[in-house]
XYZ file of C-alpha atoms in Angstrom:
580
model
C 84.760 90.862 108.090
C 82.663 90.687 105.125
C 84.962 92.807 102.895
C 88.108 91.210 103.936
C 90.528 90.367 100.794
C 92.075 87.085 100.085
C 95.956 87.202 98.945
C 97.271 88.668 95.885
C 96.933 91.062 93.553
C 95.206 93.930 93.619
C 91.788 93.505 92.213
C 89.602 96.296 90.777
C 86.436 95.311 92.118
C 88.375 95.429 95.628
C 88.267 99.216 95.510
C 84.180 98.415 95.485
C 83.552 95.924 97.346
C 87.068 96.024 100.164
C 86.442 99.757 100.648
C 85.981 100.856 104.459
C 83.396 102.492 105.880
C 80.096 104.086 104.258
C 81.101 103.463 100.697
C 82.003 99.517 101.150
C 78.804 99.280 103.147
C 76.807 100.664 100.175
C 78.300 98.474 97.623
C 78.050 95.555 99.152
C 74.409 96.202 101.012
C 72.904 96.832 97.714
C 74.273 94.032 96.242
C 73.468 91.632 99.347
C 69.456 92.142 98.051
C 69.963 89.638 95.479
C 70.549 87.098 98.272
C 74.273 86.709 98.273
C 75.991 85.289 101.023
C 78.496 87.267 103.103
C 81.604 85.391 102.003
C 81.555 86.272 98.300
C 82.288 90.421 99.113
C 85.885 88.302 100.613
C 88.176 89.820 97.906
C 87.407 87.067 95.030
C 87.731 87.623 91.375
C 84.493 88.985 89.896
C 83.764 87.994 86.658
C 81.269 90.268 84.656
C 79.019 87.647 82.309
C 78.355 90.330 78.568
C 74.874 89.060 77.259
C 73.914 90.186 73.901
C 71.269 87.562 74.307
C 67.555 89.324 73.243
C 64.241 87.937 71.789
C 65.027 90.558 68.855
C 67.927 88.501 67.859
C 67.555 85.092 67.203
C 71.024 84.401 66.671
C 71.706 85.614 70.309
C 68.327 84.214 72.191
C 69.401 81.035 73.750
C 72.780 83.670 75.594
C 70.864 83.227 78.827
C 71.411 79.382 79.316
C 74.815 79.230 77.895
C 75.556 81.810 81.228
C 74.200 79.846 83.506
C 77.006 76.977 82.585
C 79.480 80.251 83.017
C 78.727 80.757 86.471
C 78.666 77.426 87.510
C 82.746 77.343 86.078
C 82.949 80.861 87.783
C 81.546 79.739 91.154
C 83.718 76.226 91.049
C 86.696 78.034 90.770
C 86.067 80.738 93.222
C 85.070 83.740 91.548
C 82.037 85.915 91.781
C 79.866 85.638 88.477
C 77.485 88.692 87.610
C 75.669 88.627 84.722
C 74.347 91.865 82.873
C 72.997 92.653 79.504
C 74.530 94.730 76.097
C 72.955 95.487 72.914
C 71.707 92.518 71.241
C 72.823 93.307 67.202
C 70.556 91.006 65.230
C 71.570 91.514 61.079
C 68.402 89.470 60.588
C 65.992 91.973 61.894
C 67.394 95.100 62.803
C 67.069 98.610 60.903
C 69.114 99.691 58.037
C 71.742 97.781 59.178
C 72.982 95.735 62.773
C 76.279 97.710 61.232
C 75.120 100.881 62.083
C 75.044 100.017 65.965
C 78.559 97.753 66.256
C 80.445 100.879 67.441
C 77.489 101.788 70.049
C 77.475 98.074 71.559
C 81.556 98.451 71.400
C 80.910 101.929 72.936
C 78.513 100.528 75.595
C 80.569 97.367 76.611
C 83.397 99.240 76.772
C 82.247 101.655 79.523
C 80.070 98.984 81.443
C 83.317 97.082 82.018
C 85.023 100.448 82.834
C 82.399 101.621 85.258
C 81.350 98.249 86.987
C 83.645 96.653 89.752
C 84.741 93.990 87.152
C 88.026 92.065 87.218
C 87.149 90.254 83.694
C 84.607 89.266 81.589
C 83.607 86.218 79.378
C 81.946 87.721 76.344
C 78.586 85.996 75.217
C 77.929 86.800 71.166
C 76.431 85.479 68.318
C 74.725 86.772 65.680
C 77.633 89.048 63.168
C 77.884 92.262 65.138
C 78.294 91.244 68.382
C 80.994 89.371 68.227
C 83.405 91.935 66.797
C 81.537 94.722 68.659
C 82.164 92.962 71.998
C 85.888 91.999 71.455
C 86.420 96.096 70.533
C 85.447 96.443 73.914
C 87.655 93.974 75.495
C 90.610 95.380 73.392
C 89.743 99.087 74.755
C 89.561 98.075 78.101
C 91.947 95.454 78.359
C 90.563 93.501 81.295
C 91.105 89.956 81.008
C 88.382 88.628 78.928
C 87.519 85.269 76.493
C 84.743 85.113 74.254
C 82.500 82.414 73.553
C 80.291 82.120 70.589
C 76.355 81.190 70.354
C 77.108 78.471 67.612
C 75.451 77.563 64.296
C 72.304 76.300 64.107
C 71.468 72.814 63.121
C 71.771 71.916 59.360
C 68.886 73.427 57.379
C 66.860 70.101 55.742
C 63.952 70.828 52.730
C 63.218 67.715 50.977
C 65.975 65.602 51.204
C 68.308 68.288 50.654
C 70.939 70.485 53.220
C 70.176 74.149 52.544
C 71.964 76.616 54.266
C 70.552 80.105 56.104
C 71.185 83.256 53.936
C 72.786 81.069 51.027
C 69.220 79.949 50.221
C 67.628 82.819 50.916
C 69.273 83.985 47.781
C 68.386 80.919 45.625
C 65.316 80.593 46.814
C 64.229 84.149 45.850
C 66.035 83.933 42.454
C 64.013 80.729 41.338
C 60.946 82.601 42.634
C 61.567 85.373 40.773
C 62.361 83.268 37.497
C 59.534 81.185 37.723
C 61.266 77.755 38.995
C 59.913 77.318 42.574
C 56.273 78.453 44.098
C 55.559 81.505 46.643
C 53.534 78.574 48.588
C 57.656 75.745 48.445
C 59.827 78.883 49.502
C 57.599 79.986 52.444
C 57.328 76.374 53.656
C 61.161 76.544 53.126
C 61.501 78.919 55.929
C 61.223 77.085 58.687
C 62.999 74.323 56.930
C 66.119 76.688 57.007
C 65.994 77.967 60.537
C 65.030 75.079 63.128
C 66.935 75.327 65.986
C 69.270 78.448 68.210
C 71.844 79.555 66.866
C 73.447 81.757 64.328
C 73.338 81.300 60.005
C 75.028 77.831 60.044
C 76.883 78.747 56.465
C 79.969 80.505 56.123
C 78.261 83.255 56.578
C 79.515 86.232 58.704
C 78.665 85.166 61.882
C 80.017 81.612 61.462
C 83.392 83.821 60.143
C 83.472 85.384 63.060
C 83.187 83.105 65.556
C 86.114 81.666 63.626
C 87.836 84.568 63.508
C 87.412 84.933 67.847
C 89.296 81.416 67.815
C 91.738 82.375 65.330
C 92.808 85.408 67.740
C 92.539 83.121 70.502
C 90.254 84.947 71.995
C 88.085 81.742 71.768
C 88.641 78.356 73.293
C 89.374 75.117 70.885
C 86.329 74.116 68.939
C 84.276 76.592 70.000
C 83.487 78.215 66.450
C 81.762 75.124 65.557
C 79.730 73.100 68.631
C 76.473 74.097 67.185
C 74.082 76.095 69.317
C 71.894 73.096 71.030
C 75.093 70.192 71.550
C 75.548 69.700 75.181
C 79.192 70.134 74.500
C 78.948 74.232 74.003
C 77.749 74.105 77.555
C 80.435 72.288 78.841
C 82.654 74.412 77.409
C 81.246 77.153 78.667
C 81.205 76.088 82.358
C 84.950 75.388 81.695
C 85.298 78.704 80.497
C 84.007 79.844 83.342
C 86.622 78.004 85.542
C 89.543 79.734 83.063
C 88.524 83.172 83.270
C 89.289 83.565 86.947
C 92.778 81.629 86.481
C 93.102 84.762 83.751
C 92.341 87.532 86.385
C 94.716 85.634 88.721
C 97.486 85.570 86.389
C 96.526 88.785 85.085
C 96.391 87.540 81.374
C 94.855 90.789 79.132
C 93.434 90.624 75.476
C 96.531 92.884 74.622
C 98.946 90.122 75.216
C 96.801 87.553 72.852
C 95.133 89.813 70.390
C 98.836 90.694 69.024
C 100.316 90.930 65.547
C 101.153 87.176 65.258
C 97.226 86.672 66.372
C 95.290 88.857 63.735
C 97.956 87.514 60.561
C 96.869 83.753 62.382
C 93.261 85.492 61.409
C 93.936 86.899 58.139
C 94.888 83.420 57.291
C 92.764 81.470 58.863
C 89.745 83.260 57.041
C 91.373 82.383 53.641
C 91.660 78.922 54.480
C 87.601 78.763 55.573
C 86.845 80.945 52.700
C 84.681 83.509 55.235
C 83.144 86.468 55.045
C 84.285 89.978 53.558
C 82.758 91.784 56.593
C 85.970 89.783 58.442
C 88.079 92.453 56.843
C 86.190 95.562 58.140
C 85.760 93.904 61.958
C 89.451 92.744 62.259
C 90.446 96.184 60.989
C 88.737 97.891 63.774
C 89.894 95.574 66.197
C 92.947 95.986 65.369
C 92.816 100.177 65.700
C 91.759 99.626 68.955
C 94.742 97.424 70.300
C 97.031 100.040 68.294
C 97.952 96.768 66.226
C 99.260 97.737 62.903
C 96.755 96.340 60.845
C 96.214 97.257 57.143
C 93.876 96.320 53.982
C 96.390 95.287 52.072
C 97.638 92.527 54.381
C 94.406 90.702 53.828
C 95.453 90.114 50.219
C 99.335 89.927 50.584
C 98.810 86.983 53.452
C 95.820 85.295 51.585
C 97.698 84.566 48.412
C 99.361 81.792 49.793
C 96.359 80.504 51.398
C 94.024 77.860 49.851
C 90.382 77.361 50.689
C 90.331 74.071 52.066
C 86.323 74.137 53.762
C 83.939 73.355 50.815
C 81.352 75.052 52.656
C 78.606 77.290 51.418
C 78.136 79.888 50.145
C 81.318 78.632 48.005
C 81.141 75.174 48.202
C 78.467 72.287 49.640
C 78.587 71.578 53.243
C 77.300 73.455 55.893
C 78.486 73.747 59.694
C 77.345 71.174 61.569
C 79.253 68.779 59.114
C 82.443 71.054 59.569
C 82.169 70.654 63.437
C 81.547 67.332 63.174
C 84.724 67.029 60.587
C 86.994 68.080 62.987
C 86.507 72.351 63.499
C 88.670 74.885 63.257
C 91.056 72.954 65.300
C 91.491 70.472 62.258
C 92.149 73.644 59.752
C 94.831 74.563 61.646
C 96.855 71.706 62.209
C 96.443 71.813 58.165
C 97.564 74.810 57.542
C 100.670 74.495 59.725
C 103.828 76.499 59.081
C 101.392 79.197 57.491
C 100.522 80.379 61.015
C 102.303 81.528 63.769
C 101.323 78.347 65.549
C 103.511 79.443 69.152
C 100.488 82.589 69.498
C 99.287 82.154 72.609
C 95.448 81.818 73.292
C 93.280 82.126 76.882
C 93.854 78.711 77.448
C 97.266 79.517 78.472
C 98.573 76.920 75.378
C 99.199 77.967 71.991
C 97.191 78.327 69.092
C 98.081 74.422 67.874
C 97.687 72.994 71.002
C 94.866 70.306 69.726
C 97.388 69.752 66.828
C 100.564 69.069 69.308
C 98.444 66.681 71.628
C 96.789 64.931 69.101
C 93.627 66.475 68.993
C 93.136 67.869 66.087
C 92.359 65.349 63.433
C 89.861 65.295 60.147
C 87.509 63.133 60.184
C 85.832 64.278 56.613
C 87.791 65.078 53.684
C 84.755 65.691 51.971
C 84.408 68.871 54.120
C 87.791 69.839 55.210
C 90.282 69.405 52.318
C 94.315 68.883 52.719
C 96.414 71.388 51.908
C 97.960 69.695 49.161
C 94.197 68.861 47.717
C 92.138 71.627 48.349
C 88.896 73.089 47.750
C 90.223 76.117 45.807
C 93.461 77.055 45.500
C 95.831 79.209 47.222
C 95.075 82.889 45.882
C 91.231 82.812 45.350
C 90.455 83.994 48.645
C 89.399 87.777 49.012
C 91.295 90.034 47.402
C 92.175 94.045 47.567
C 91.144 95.476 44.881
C 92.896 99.318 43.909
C 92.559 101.770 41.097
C 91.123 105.642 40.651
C 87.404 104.104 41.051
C 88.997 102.643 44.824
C 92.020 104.716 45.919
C 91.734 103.873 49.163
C 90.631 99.809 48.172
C 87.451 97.420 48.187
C 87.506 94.071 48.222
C 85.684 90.618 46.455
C 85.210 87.604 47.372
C 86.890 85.758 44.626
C 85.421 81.880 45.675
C 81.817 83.187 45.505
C 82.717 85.132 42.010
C 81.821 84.060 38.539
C 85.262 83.144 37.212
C 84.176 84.520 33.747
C 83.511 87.803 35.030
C 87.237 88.349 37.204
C 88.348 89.958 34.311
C 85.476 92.338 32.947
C 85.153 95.484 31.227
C 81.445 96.839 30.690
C 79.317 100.200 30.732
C 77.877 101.217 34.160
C 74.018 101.333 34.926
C 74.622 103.108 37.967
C 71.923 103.482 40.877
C 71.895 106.213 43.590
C 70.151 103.826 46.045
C 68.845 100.365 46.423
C 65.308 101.381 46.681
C 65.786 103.109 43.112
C 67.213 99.235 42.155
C 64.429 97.875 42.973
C 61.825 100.166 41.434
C 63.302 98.730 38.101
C 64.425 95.656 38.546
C 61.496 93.907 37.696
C 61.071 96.008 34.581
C 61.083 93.801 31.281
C 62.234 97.196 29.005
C 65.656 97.642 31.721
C 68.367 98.692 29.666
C 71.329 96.170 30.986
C 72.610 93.247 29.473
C 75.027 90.296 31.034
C 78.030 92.388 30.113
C 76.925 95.249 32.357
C 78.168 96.768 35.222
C 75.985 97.461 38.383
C 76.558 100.128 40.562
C 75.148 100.815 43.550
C 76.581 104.094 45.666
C 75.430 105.928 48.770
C 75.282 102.675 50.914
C 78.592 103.371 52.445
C 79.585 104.123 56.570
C 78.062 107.298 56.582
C 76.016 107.077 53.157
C 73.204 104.884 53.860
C 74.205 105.122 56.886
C 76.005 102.043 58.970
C 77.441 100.176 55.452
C 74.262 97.517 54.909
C 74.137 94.222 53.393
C 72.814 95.079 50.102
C 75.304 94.970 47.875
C 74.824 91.712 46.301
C 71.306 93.171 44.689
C 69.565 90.416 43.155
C 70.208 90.336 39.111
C 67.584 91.952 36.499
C 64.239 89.906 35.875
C 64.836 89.758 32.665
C 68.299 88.645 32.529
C 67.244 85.888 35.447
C 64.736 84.417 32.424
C 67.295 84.465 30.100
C 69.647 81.991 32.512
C 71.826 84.721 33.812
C 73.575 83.849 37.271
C 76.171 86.224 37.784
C 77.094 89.659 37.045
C 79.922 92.145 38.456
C 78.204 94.616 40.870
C 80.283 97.350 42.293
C 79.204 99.024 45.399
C 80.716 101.075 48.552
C 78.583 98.711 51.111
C 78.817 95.135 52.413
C 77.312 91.730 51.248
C 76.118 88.951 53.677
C 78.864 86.165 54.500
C 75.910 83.962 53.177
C 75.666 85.598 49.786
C 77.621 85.141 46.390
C 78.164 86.199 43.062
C 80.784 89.051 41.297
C 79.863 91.860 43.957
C 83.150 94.202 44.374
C 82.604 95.651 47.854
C 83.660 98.143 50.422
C 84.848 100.860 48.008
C 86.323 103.572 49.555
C 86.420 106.371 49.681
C 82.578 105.942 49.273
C 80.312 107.740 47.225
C 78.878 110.315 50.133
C 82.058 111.817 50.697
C 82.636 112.582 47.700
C 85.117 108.820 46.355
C 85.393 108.420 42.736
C 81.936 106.371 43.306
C 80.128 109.204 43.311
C 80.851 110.536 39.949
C 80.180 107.615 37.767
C 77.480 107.885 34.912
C 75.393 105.782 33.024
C 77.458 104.399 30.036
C 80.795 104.908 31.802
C 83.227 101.787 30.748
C 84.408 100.294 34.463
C 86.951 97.460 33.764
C 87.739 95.077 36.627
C 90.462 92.734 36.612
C 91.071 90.777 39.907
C 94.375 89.265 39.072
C 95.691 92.309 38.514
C 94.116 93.925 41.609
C 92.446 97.134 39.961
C 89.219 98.230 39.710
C 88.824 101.411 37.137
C 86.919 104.127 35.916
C 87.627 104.640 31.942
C 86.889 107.848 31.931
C 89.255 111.072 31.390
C 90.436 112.613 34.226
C 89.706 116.120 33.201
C 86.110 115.122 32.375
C 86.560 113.405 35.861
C 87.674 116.471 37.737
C 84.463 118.217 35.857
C 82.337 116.410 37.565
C 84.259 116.281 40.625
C 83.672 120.357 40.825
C 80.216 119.993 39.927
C 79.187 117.096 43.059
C 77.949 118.463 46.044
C 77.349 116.198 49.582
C 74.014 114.868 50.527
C 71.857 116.715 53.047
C 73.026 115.207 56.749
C 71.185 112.130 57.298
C 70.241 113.289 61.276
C 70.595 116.532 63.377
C 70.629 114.578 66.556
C 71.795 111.873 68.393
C 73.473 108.249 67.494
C 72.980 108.641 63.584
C 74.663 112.121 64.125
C 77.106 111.312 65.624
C 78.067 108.575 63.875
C 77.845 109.896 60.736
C 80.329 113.076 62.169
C 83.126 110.113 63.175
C 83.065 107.061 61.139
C 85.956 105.814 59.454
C 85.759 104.493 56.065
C 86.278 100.908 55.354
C 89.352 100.571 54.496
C 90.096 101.433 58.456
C 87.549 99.422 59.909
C 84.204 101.699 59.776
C 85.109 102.355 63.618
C 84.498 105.752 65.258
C 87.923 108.389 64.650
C 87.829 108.757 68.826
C 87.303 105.215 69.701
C 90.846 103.976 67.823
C 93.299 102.898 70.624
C 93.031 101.375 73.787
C 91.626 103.706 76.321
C 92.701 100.890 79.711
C 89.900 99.902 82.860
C 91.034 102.567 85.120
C 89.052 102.468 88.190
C 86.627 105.531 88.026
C 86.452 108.311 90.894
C 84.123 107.544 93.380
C 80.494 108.490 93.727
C 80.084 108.135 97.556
């Protein structure tokens, strides 16, 4: 019979595909038009393949091939591959902000792999949204599942020199802007920077994050780092494809790998690669969804022990092609050691240091990846959680891509209700700042701008820039790229559109910052403070309908992960009613 099942467990895609009568015929008759034989309806595994791969995200464009090497591991090992598409996030094109939509492709995934007779998945991402967006999913849902990243893009090359994507976006327009490099060098620059698939090939968020999907061990060995175009991601992948149905057969669920042990592994790890802020905000929201106790404050209380050991930009020189080629992630952890749980268990079925324990793991460039004893930057300069009445609830800075002048600063606010009203002045030679002031930038929160954008590194003053400026402290309730640096205090929360402490700062104020000692704070009276507090009102909604609305309604603030208030906790694959 076509729908007989093999032995052993219960699959879900069974109750599709090994129904009786009308309602197996239908599933399996529809699917029969795409030329399957009879013998794969038999009771195998079937895999779901989660493409994020579009021509609207660069990062993410090249998805396509890397699942054809997935269903050639998903056919060898007797499973039933089936490709389908998700939201492709791309941060380098899409409007305000790829962050707006993470919860929507989390959303999405989450009730395709619900609604779809699929036994697991192997999650395709790339560019910084998906990647966190897709493993929300899997934690919801619960199915077995392993990810596997896009990978960097080759090393950037202009003129005899590495430049990396994003970090020299930011250089490039600041020596524009002072005078120090033509319109005619930083357009031919361009496609210097981005010349082959993949994602930003710095430190940059995406890079963090397929670091981070390793870290959890969501991610096979090495994976963060085989850039986009080596013919060793696709082997990988059709190995991956093998593994995934071995998970389904042992029944092996992101729930049992994504644990407590896992995301302190990540907190950890990211210290050690010095990676992105937005880590913080995407592992918190993973987290929710698993139930994991997760907080802010153990990204600081686990970092402090943790020195940077990847001299990568956008804090150090290297970029990461040289860091796969100096060993990967694998490397970093066999470094780090006794700072990890290194027993967590991953979905190869070994532990997180298996490439240490079988000799696998060594460096091959202490240039790139440093020893613990001799590192990069040490232990305690990785991000840190920042508290005080200007962040009650926290923000964070990236303390290796800081001025270390300006971690302990005290100067009068020039305060901005919106990037675009930056910008109208920046450029203006009469601008009443200085080096000593204090940037801030407000209403570019979750539900402010809306969807928390990239924009709070804003570039510095013109007319500081011409004086050799190169750093001041900007404080803002939205994100900065993993690409970009300087003294940008981020994420503060509660954030200015629902009324945080953001929201009533004035021109002049005195905001004093001082990283060692974790604050960040307002000097300013609190009775003058609850003044104004009585005086704010909210902005006008940003949308009367759909996604915006909606969003805007649910989101969380930073400090829990920016996720939706209903999506938090795992909601399980149960197999829906049927339709037939």
């Amino acid at each position: 019979m076509p729908h007989a099942t093999a032995p052993g467990r219960d699959l879900r895609s069974r109750h599709w595909f090994g129904a009786d009568g009308r309602s197996g015929m239908l599933y399996r008759s529809w699917m029969r038009n795409q030329g399957f034989a009879d013998d794969v309806f038999d009771g195998r595994p079937v895999v779901g393949i989660a493409v994020s791969g579009s021509e609207l995200a660069p990062c993410n464009a090249h998805l396509s091939r890397i699942a054809e090497s997935v269903k050639r591991g998903v056919w060898e090992a007797g499973g039933l591959p089936l490709e389908f598409p998700v939201m492709a996030l791309g941060e380098t094109v899409l409007r305000p902000t790829a962050m707006l939509y993470r919860n929507l492709l989390a959303m999405e995934a989450e009730e395709l792999l619900r609604a779809n007779p699929l036994d697991g998945v192997v999650l395709l991402s790339g560019c910084d949204k998906t990647t966190p967006g897709l493993l929300m999913a899997a934690a919801s849902t619960d199915l077995p599942a392993l990810m596997i990243t896009g990978g960097p893009m080759l090393n950037g090359k202009f003129r005899g020199e590495d430049i990396g994507s994003g970090t020299h976006v930011w250089k490039f327009e600041a020596e524009v802007r002072a005078g120090r490099m033509s319109e005619a060098d930083c357009a031919f620059a361009e496609s210097c920077m981005s010349r082959s698939n993949g994602h930003c090939m710095t430190m940059g968020t995406a890079s963090t994050m397929a670091c981070m999907a390793e870290a959890l061990g969501m991610q096979p060995p090495f994976g963060a780092t085989w850039p986009a175009v080596d013919a060793r991601r696709y082997a990988m992948a059709q190995h991956s494809g093998r593994r995934i149905v071995d998970l389904i057969r042992e029944d092996v669920r992101p729930s049992s790998i994504m644990t407590r042990e896992a995301f302190e592994n990540a907190v950890r790890v990211n210290a050690a690669i010095g990676g992105s802020t937005n880590a913080v905000v995407h592992l918190l929201a993973i987290a929710g969804r698993l139930g994991v106790p997760l907080e802010l404050d153990d990204f600081d209380r686990l970092a402090r022990d943790v020195p940077t050991l990847l001299d990568l930009m956008p804090s150090g020189r290297f970029l990461m092609e040289d860091f796969c080629y100096a060993g990967g992630l694998p490397a970093v952890i066999a470094e780090l050691g006794d700072l990890l749980h290194t027993g967590a268990a991953t979905v190869t079925g070994g532990p997180i240091d298996a490439p240490a324990r079988a000799g696998e793991a060594p460096c091959h460039d202490r240039r790139v990846i440093r020893p613990i004893d001799d590192p990069f930057k040490a232990a305690g300069t990785g991000t840190a959680v920042l508290r005080g009445n200007l962040a009650p609830s926290g923000a964070v800075v990236k303390q290796s891509a800081a001025d270390e002048r300006l971690l302990v600063h005290r100067g009068r606010a020039r305060v901005f209700d919106s990037p675009e009203e930056y910008y109208a002045v920046a450029e203006d030679p009469d601008l009443d700042v200085d080096a000593d002031t204090v940037l801030v930038l407000r209403n570019c929160g979750p539900s402010g701008y809306p969807g928390m954008p990239e924009v709070s590194n804003v570039p510095l003053p013109s007319r500081l820039l011409a004086q050799g400026v190169t750093d001041m402290v900007r404080v803002c309730d939205g994100r900065m790229s993993g690409t970009a640096y300087g003294t940008v205090v981020l994420h503060v929360a509660p954030e200015a559109a629902v009324g945080g402490p953001l929201a009533l700062v004035r021109d002049g104020d005195e905001v004093g910052l001082d990283v060692p000692g974790r604050a960040l704070t307002l000097h300013v009276d609190e009775g003058e403070l609850e003044r104004r507090r009585a005086a704010w009102t909210p902005p006008a909604p940003l949308a009367d309908r759909g996604w915006v609305r909606l969003y805007c309604d649910t989101v969380l603030q930073a400090d829990r992960g920016a996720d939706l208030d209903f999506l938090v906790g795992s909601s399980g694959a149960e197999v829906p009613r049927e339709s037939h």
